[in-house]
């Protein structure tokens, strides 16, 4: 399979802080690859390295088979980048923004630009600096799509949008994904949207790549078990050491374990804890992703913690 993006051991330090730690992955041509992670996990840093806007401390990456730190203009013209926050030139009108952008991209398609701004109900005479957040997102997307890029990189494009603007943005992305040969690398926190459009998933957590596979493979590799006990459930260190344990949720009589790549004898290990019942439950995509990005330690519902520490009342 041909890969549009290839990263090999990418590492980036800002002073003593490691923002990206030895990350390697590939993005297949024609795929929609979701790039997921909590705020501060290093996603934007990684995207900027891939675009040649930031130099890695170590490692290398290629885009269209070319070193991403030295992309020639003709290759940059094949890449569309929608940056976080939807930056636009505020003093320009919508029409002036298109004219300015068209001069930088030889494959500029004015019809795509006009259709996209119309989809977001934008006037060609409107000043970019006076647009709402959703309208500004529409303008930024129109400027990106009209260049007809072969590779589209979207950095949290729905950030801060209201439901109407978010739907318009998602519809535009869905349209893009039906274009043959179009490759999309999409960073987002909106997991429902990701599940609708993505083929592959990358999960970056605390600067480290935790998962890189197809969406179907990702779902298959996550299992969740609910254990019921007569009394309080056992807690670490009483629990067996389980490779791939992602998340432990404790309630008064139950234990919920989320595990990646569960071993074949896992249920036997769990039976040794002597629960009243063991049930394997289906895991939806959102639960699986958040389990990967959890702190990998036991936790309780935060309201349960409040109940345990709340005062019992009495005379003042």
XYZ file of N, CA, C and O in Angstrom, residues 4-140:
548
model
N 1.217 8.174 1.829
C 1.425 9.597 1.541
C 2.306 10.229 2.612
O 3.129 11.092 2.325
N 2.129 9.792 3.861
C 2.924 10.305 4.985
C 3.625 9.133 5.656
O 3.022 8.077 5.860
N 4.882 9.335 6.007
C 5.629 8.342 6.767
C 6.461 9.065 7.824
O 7.219 9.984 7.504
N 6.287 8.671 9.084
C 7.053 9.249 10.193
C 7.906 8.164 10.822
O 7.439 7.042 11.040
N 9.148 8.503 11.121
C 10.091 7.516 11.649
C 10.829 8.087 12.850
O 11.734 8.911 12.712
N 10.387 7.663 14.048
C 11.078 8.055 15.276
C 11.060 9.540 15.567
O 11.991 10.060 16.195
N 9.999 10.234 15.165
C 9.957 11.681 15.381
C 9.935 12.019 16.872
O 9.134 11.485 17.645
N 10.825 12.926 17.251
C 10.936 13.377 18.635
C 11.122 14.887 18.627
O 11.869 15.422 17.811
N 10.400 15.566 19.527
C 10.540 17.023 19.610
C 10.549 17.460 21.069
O 9.648 17.141 21.846
N 11.628 18.172 21.427
C 11.757 18.767 22.753
C 11.611 20.283 22.648
O 12.125 20.909 21.716
N 10.903 20.865 23.620
C 10.905 22.308 23.828
C 11.579 22.529 25.182
O 10.950 22.354 26.233
N 12.884 22.850 25.155
C 13.644 22.887 26.400
C 13.675 21.494 26.992
O 13.942 20.514 26.299
N 13.341 21.344 28.281
C 13.349 20.007 28.900
C 12.072 19.212 28.618
O 11.995 18.028 28.940
N 11.067 19.845 28.040
C 9.770 19.189 27.834
C 9.751 18.422 26.523
O 10.039 18.974 25.451
N 9.388 17.144 26.592
C 9.262 16.309 25.394
C 7.827 16.364 24.903
O 6.912 15.840 25.539
N 7.607 17.014 23.756
C 6.262 17.156 23.196
C 5.874 15.967 22.329
O 4.697 15.604 22.248
N 6.853 15.360 21.665
C 6.640 14.187 20.815
C 7.793 13.232 21.079
O 8.952 13.628 21.013
N 7.465 11.963 21.374
C 8.490 11.024 21.829
C 8.563 9.798 20.917
O 7.741 8.883 21.024
N 9.524 9.779 19.988
C 9.842 8.624 19.144
C 8.589 8.056 18.454
O 8.273 6.873 18.585
N 7.908 8.897 17.722
C 6.653 8.517 17.078
C 6.903 8.057 15.645
O 7.554 8.756 14.867
N 6.362 6.883 15.306
C 6.467 6.334 13.949
C 5.088 5.872 13.488
O 4.373 5.208 14.255
N 4.713 6.212 12.280
C 3.445 5.757 11.705
C 3.449 6.054 10.212
O 4.323 6.747 9.699
N 2.424 5.525 9.513
C 2.252 5.776 8.091
C 0.789 6.077 7.812
O -0.102 5.536 8.475
N 0.550 6.935 6.828
C -0.813 7.278 6.416
C -1.006 6.810 4.980
O -0.356 7.314 4.068
N -1.887 5.815 4.747
C -2.075 5.283 3.393
C -2.757 6.287 2.466
O -3.602 7.080 2.909
N -2.390 6.237 1.207
C -3.045 7.081 0.208
C -4.535 6.724 0.122
O -4.920 5.567 0.165
N -5.367 7.746 0.010
C -6.797 7.545 -0.129
C -7.527 7.276 1.170
O -8.735 7.038 1.160
N -6.823 7.338 2.294
C -7.453 7.045 3.587
C -7.878 8.336 4.286
O -7.424 9.432 3.961
N -8.759 8.171 5.267
C -9.051 9.229 6.236
C -8.499 8.734 7.572
O -9.022 7.776 8.149
N -7.433 9.345 8.024
C -6.757 8.912 9.248
C -7.050 9.903 10.360
O -6.786 11.106 10.214
N -7.599 9.410 11.454
C -7.913 10.255 12.602
C -6.716 10.305 13.541
O -6.131 9.280 13.870
N -6.374 11.523 13.964
C -5.249 11.754 14.857
C -5.823 12.231 16.185
O -6.309 13.369 16.279
N -5.818 11.372 17.196
C -6.537 11.630 18.435
C -5.578 11.772 19.611
O -4.489 11.214 19.618
N -6.033 12.521 20.607
C -5.236 12.701 21.817
C -5.780 13.861 22.624
O -6.481 14.734 22.102
N -5.465 13.860 23.899
C -5.911 14.948 24.760
C -5.175 16.244 24.428
O -4.160 16.239 23.732
N -5.694 17.355 24.927
C -4.986 18.620 24.773
C -3.588 18.498 25.382
O -3.425 17.963 26.477
N -2.595 18.992 24.655
C -1.230 18.930 25.149
C -0.526 17.617 24.877
O 0.601 17.415 25.340
N -1.161 16.720 24.113
C -0.541 15.421 23.845
C 0.517 15.480 22.751
O 1.288 14.538 22.574
N 0.562 16.575 21.982
C 1.576 16.727 20.940
C 1.046 16.650 19.527
O 1.839 16.626 18.572
N -0.270 16.659 19.338
C -0.845 16.497 18.000
C -0.470 17.649 17.068
O -0.001 17.434 15.954
N -0.687 18.884 17.523
C -0.383 20.038 16.675
C 1.109 20.124 16.384
O 1.519 20.434 15.264
N 1.935 19.823 17.373
C 3.386 19.788 17.154
C 3.735 18.796 16.052
O 4.531 19.080 15.151
N 3.131 17.607 16.117
C 3.391 16.578 15.112
C 2.974 17.054 13.717
O 3.718 16.882 12.736
N 1.802 17.650 13.605
C 1.329 18.122 12.303
C 2.257 19.196 11.737
O 2.544 19.223 10.536
N 2.726 20.075 12.589
C 3.620 21.143 12.127
C 4.971 20.577 11.667
O 5.583 21.105 10.745
N 5.429 19.507 12.306
C 6.661 18.845 11.858
C 6.448 18.239 10.478
O 7.279 18.370 9.576
N 5.314 17.554 10.298
C 5.024 16.918 9.012
C 4.951 17.936 7.886
O 5.305 17.638 6.740
N 4.485 19.134 8.203
C 4.354 20.189 7.198
C 5.653 20.967 6.987
O 5.703 21.874 6.163
N 6.690 20.638 7.743
C 7.951 21.359 7.619
C 7.940 22.718 8.283
O 8.827 23.542 8.032
N 6.952 22.978 9.130
C 6.855 24.259 9.832
C 7.619 24.243 11.145
O 7.800 25.286 11.777
N 8.049 23.058 11.558
C 8.762 22.892 12.816
C 9.788 21.794 12.624
O 9.497 20.763 12.017
N 10.996 22.012 13.126
C 12.070 21.032 12.950
C 12.087 20.053 14.118
O 12.049 20.466 15.279
N 12.129 18.742 13.842
C 12.178 17.780 14.946
C 13.537 17.788 15.628
O 14.554 18.149 15.023
N 13.561 17.384 16.891
C 14.829 17.212 17.593
C 15.575 15.992 17.065
O 16.783 16.024 16.858
N 14.811 14.927 16.823
C 15.348 13.701 16.232
C 14.283 13.089 15.339
O 13.107 13.423 15.434
N 14.715 12.153 14.496
C 13.787 11.440 13.637
C 13.565 12.156 12.312
O 14.132 13.222 12.046
N 12.725 11.557 11.474
C 12.481 12.110 10.139
C 11.069 11.772 9.699
O 10.397 10.904 10.268
N 10.600 12.460 8.669
C 9.285 12.192 8.104
C 9.295 12.571 6.639
O 10.081 13.417 6.201
N 8.426 11.920 5.875
C 8.289 12.231 4.458
C 6.817 12.475 4.129
O 5.914 11.894 4.754
N 6.583 13.336 3.163
C 5.260 13.593 2.603
C 5.389 13.453 1.097
O 6.268 14.089 0.491
N 4.563 12.612 0.496
C 4.693 12.278 -0.922
C 6.099 11.763 -1.245
O 6.646 12.035 -2.319
N 6.702 11.069 -0.277
C 8.024 10.494 -0.477
C 9.168 11.478 -0.377
O 10.325 11.112 -0.581
N 8.900 12.720 -0.017
C 9.929 13.766 0.063
C 10.112 14.189 1.517
O 9.149 14.264 2.276
N 11.348 14.459 1.908
C 11.647 14.917 3.262
C 10.763 16.120 3.605
O 10.800 17.149 2.933
N 9.975 15.973 4.668
C 9.011 17.028 4.992
C 9.661 18.318 5.458
O 9.022 19.371 5.487
N 10.940 18.271 5.821
C 11.642 19.492 6.219
C 12.124 20.303 5.015
O 12.563 21.442 5.179
N 12.022 19.720 3.834
C 12.499 20.423 2.632
C 11.515 20.220 1.485
O 11.897 19.829 0.383
N 10.245 20.489 1.738
C 9.225 20.311 0.713
C 9.320 21.421 -0.324
O 9.241 22.608 0.021
N 9.462 21.084 -1.596
C 9.519 22.118 -2.637
C 8.132 22.726 -2.869
O 7.114 22.121 -2.501
N 8.062 23.896 -3.473
C 6.770 24.574 -3.676
C 5.745 23.728 -4.416
O 4.552 23.777 -4.096
N 6.186 22.937 -5.410
C 5.219 22.149 -6.167
C 4.544 21.084 -5.298
O 3.384 20.730 -5.524
N 5.264 20.567 -4.281
C 4.647 19.610 -3.370
C 3.742 20.323 -2.357
O 2.681 19.816 -2.000
N 4.169 21.480 -1.885
C 3.330 22.237 -0.948
C 1.995 22.607 -1.601
O 0.964 22.716 -0.928
N 2.019 22.812 -2.919
C 0.785 23.127 -3.632
C -0.195 21.966 -3.677
O -1.366 22.152 -4.019
N 0.258 20.759 -3.302
C -0.606 19.575 -3.275
C -1.134 19.278 -1.870
O -1.816 18.283 -1.663
N -0.789 20.156 -0.915
C -1.176 19.955 0.481
C -2.108 21.081 0.922
O -1.810 22.262 0.712
N -3.218 20.719 1.520
C -4.107 21.694 2.139
C -4.026 21.576 3.644
O -4.067 20.460 4.182
N -3.903 22.705 4.330
C -3.742 22.697 5.792
C -4.730 23.666 6.408
O -4.691 24.868 6.147
N -5.650 23.123 7.213
C -6.580 23.947 7.968
C -6.105 23.965 9.414
O -6.231 22.974 10.142
N -5.513 25.091 9.805
C -4.882 25.183 11.127
C -5.926 25.352 12.226
O -7.051 25.822 12.001
N -5.533 24.970 13.433
C -6.391 25.135 14.605
C -6.762 26.603 14.780
O -5.912 27.492 14.665
N -8.036 26.875 15.038
C -8.487 28.249 15.249
C -8.925 28.959 13.990
O -9.365 30.111 14.049
N -8.779 28.343 12.811
C -9.232 28.886 11.527
C -8.690 30.291 11.254
O -9.449 31.252 11.110
N -7.372 30.444 11.190
C -6.803 31.771 10.943
C -7.131 32.272 9.536
O -7.066 31.519 8.562
N -7.496 33.532 9.441
C -7.758 34.204 8.160
C -7.153 35.605 8.238
O -6.804 36.093 9.320
N -7.001 36.245 7.097
C -6.513 37.628 7.073
C -7.704 38.538 7.318
O -8.581 38.695 6.460
N -7.757 39.138 8.479
C -8.973 39.766 8.982
C -9.423 40.977 8.179
O -10.615 41.259 8.087
N -8.485 41.708 7.571
C -8.892 42.926 6.878
C -9.410 42.653 5.469
O -10.004 43.531 4.837
N -9.232 41.449 4.965
C -9.709 41.104 3.626
C -11.181 40.708 3.649
O -11.685 40.180 4.639
N -11.863 40.952 2.520
C -13.197 40.402 2.350
C -13.076 38.930 1.955
O -11.981 38.433 1.665
N -14.214 38.246 1.923
C -14.231 36.843 1.501
C -13.689 36.711 0.081
O -12.843 35.854 -0.213
N -14.143 37.602 -0.819
C -13.690 37.546 -2.216
C -12.200 37.859 -2.336
O -11.479 37.221 -3.111
N -11.715 38.838 -1.565
C -10.291 39.184 -1.599
C -9.436 38.037 -1.069
O -8.337 37.784 -1.579
N -9.942 37.338 -0.069
C -9.216 36.186 0.474
C -9.027 35.119 -0.594
O -7.950 34.518 -0.717
N -10.079 34.889 -1.381
C -9.993 33.894 -2.452
C -8.983 34.318 -3.511
O -8.175 33.499 -3.978
N -9.007 35.587 -3.900
C -8.087 36.072 -4.926
C -6.642 35.949 -4.465
O -5.742 35.556 -5.233
N -6.384 36.264 -3.202
C -5.043 36.169 -2.644
C -4.562 34.717 -2.612
O -3.447 34.401 -3.012
N -5.436 33.813 -2.164
C -5.067 32.405 -2.053
C -4.876 31.765 -3.422
O -4.000 30.918 -3.609
N -5.687 32.170 -4.389
C -5.627 31.574 -5.727
C -4.269 31.790 -6.379
O -3.810 30.955 -7.167
N -3.611 32.892 -6.037
C -2.305 33.187 -6.626
C -1.221 32.222 -6.146
O -0.164 32.109 -6.764
N -1.499 31.498 -5.061
C -0.493 30.599 -4.482
C -0.676 29.143 -4.909
O 0.211 28.321 -4.673
N -1.810 28.825 -5.531
C -2.117 27.439 -5.862
C -2.518 27.315 -7.323
O -3.570 27.836 -7.731
N -1.716 26.636 -8.123
C -1.989 26.540 -9.562
C -3.262 25.771 -9.894
O -3.821 25.955 -10.976
N -3.744 24.926 -8.980
C -4.944 24.127 -9.250
C -6.188 24.751 -8.617
O -7.202 24.089 -8.407
N -6.136 26.039 -8.341
C -7.240 26.714 -7.664
C -8.549 26.518 -8.433
O -8.626 26.711 -9.642
N -9.615 26.143 -7.703
C -10.932 25.909 -8.287
C -11.927 26.872 -7.652
O -12.380 26.658 -6.526
N -12.242 27.930 -8.369
C -13.130 28.959 -7.836
C -14.528 28.421 -7.565
O -15.210 28.867 -6.635
N -14.956 27.455 -8.352
C -16.287 26.886 -8.141
C -16.396 26.193 -6.787
O -17.426 26.289 -6.111
N -15.331 25.499 -6.393
C -15.334 24.855 -5.071
C -15.383 25.914 -3.980
O -16.119 25.774 -2.995
N -14.613 26.979 -4.148
C -14.618 28.051 -3.150
C -16.014 28.649 -3.024
O -16.548 28.788 -1.900
N -16.631 29.009 -4.150
C -17.953 29.639 -4.126
C -19.003 28.711 -3.508
O -19.856 29.155 -2.728
N -18.940 27.418 -3.854
C -19.916 26.471 -3.318
C -19.755 26.321 -1.807
O -20.750 26.210 -1.076
N -18.516 26.332 -1.321
C -18.279 26.146 0.111
C -18.732 27.360 0.909
O -19.390 27.223 1.951
N -18.403 28.573 0.434
C -18.838 29.767 1.180
C -20.356 29.903 1.143
O -20.976 30.376 2.101
N -20.961 29.462 0.045
C -22.421 29.480 -0.012
C -23.012 28.483 0.980
O -24.031 28.750 1.627
N -22.355 27.323 1.122
C -22.795 26.305 2.074
C -22.787 26.851 3.494
O -23.627 26.477 4.323
N -21.865 27.759 3.787
C -21.768 28.379 5.108
C -22.466 29.739 5.171
O -22.307 30.468 6.142
N -23.235 30.069 4.124
C -24.033 31.314 4.069
C -23.168 32.553 4.232
O -23.499 33.485 4.991
N -22.046 32.600 3.513
C -21.140 33.741 3.588
C -21.335 34.672 2.394
O -21.472 34.209 1.260
N -21.310 35.961 2.658
C -21.334 36.955 1.596
C -19.911 37.199 1.100
O -18.972 37.289 1.904
N -19.746 37.323 -0.213
C -18.425 37.574 -0.781
C -17.861 38.923 -0.333
O -16.649 39.128 -0.330
N -18.728 39.840 0.061
C -18.291 41.182 0.467
C -18.016 41.296 1.961
O -17.571 42.348 2.430
N -18.277 40.237 2.711
C -18.108 40.299 4.163
C -16.631 40.348 4.533
O -15.798 39.660 3.932
N -16.291 41.178 5.525
C -14.931 41.241 6.039
C -14.643 40.007 6.899
O -15.447 39.626 7.756
N -13.494 39.397 6.671
C -13.153 38.183 7.398
C -13.110 38.425 8.905
O -13.499 37.567 9.695
N -12.643 39.612 9.314
C -12.518 39.911 10.728
C -13.848 40.100 11.433
O -13.896 40.103 12.669
N -14.937 40.249 10.674
C -16.260 40.445 11.273
C -17.115 39.180 11.227
O -18.269 39.205 11.631
N -16.554 38.097 10.758
C -17.310 36.855 10.677
C -17.411 36.192 12.046
O -16.539 36.356 12.896
N -18.491 35.428 12.246
C -18.610 34.628 13.461
C -17.591 33.498 13.400
O -16.970 33.239 12.362
N -17.425 32.794 14.518
C -16.457 31.699 14.560
C -16.807 30.620 13.534
O -15.937 30.105 12.828
N -18.094 30.283 13.426
C -18.507 29.284 12.456
C -18.312 29.743 11.022
O -17.896 28.962 10.157
N -18.609 31.011 10.753
C -18.406 31.549 9.410
C -16.923 31.595 9.059
O -16.534 31.311 7.925
N -16.100 31.958 10.038
C -14.654 31.996 9.794
C -14.123 30.594 9.492
O -13.252 30.417 8.651
N -14.670 29.592 10.183
C -14.293 28.212 9.883
C -14.677 27.838 8.457
O -13.929 27.154 7.748
N -15.856 28.305 8.014
C -16.291 28.043 6.645
C -15.387 28.691 5.628
O -15.051 28.083 4.590
N -14.959 29.927 5.891
C -14.047 30.615 4.973
C -12.700 29.896 4.927
O -12.149 29.670 3.840
N -12.173 29.523 6.089
C -10.881 28.830 6.124
C -10.961 27.503 5.386
O -10.035 27.121 4.660
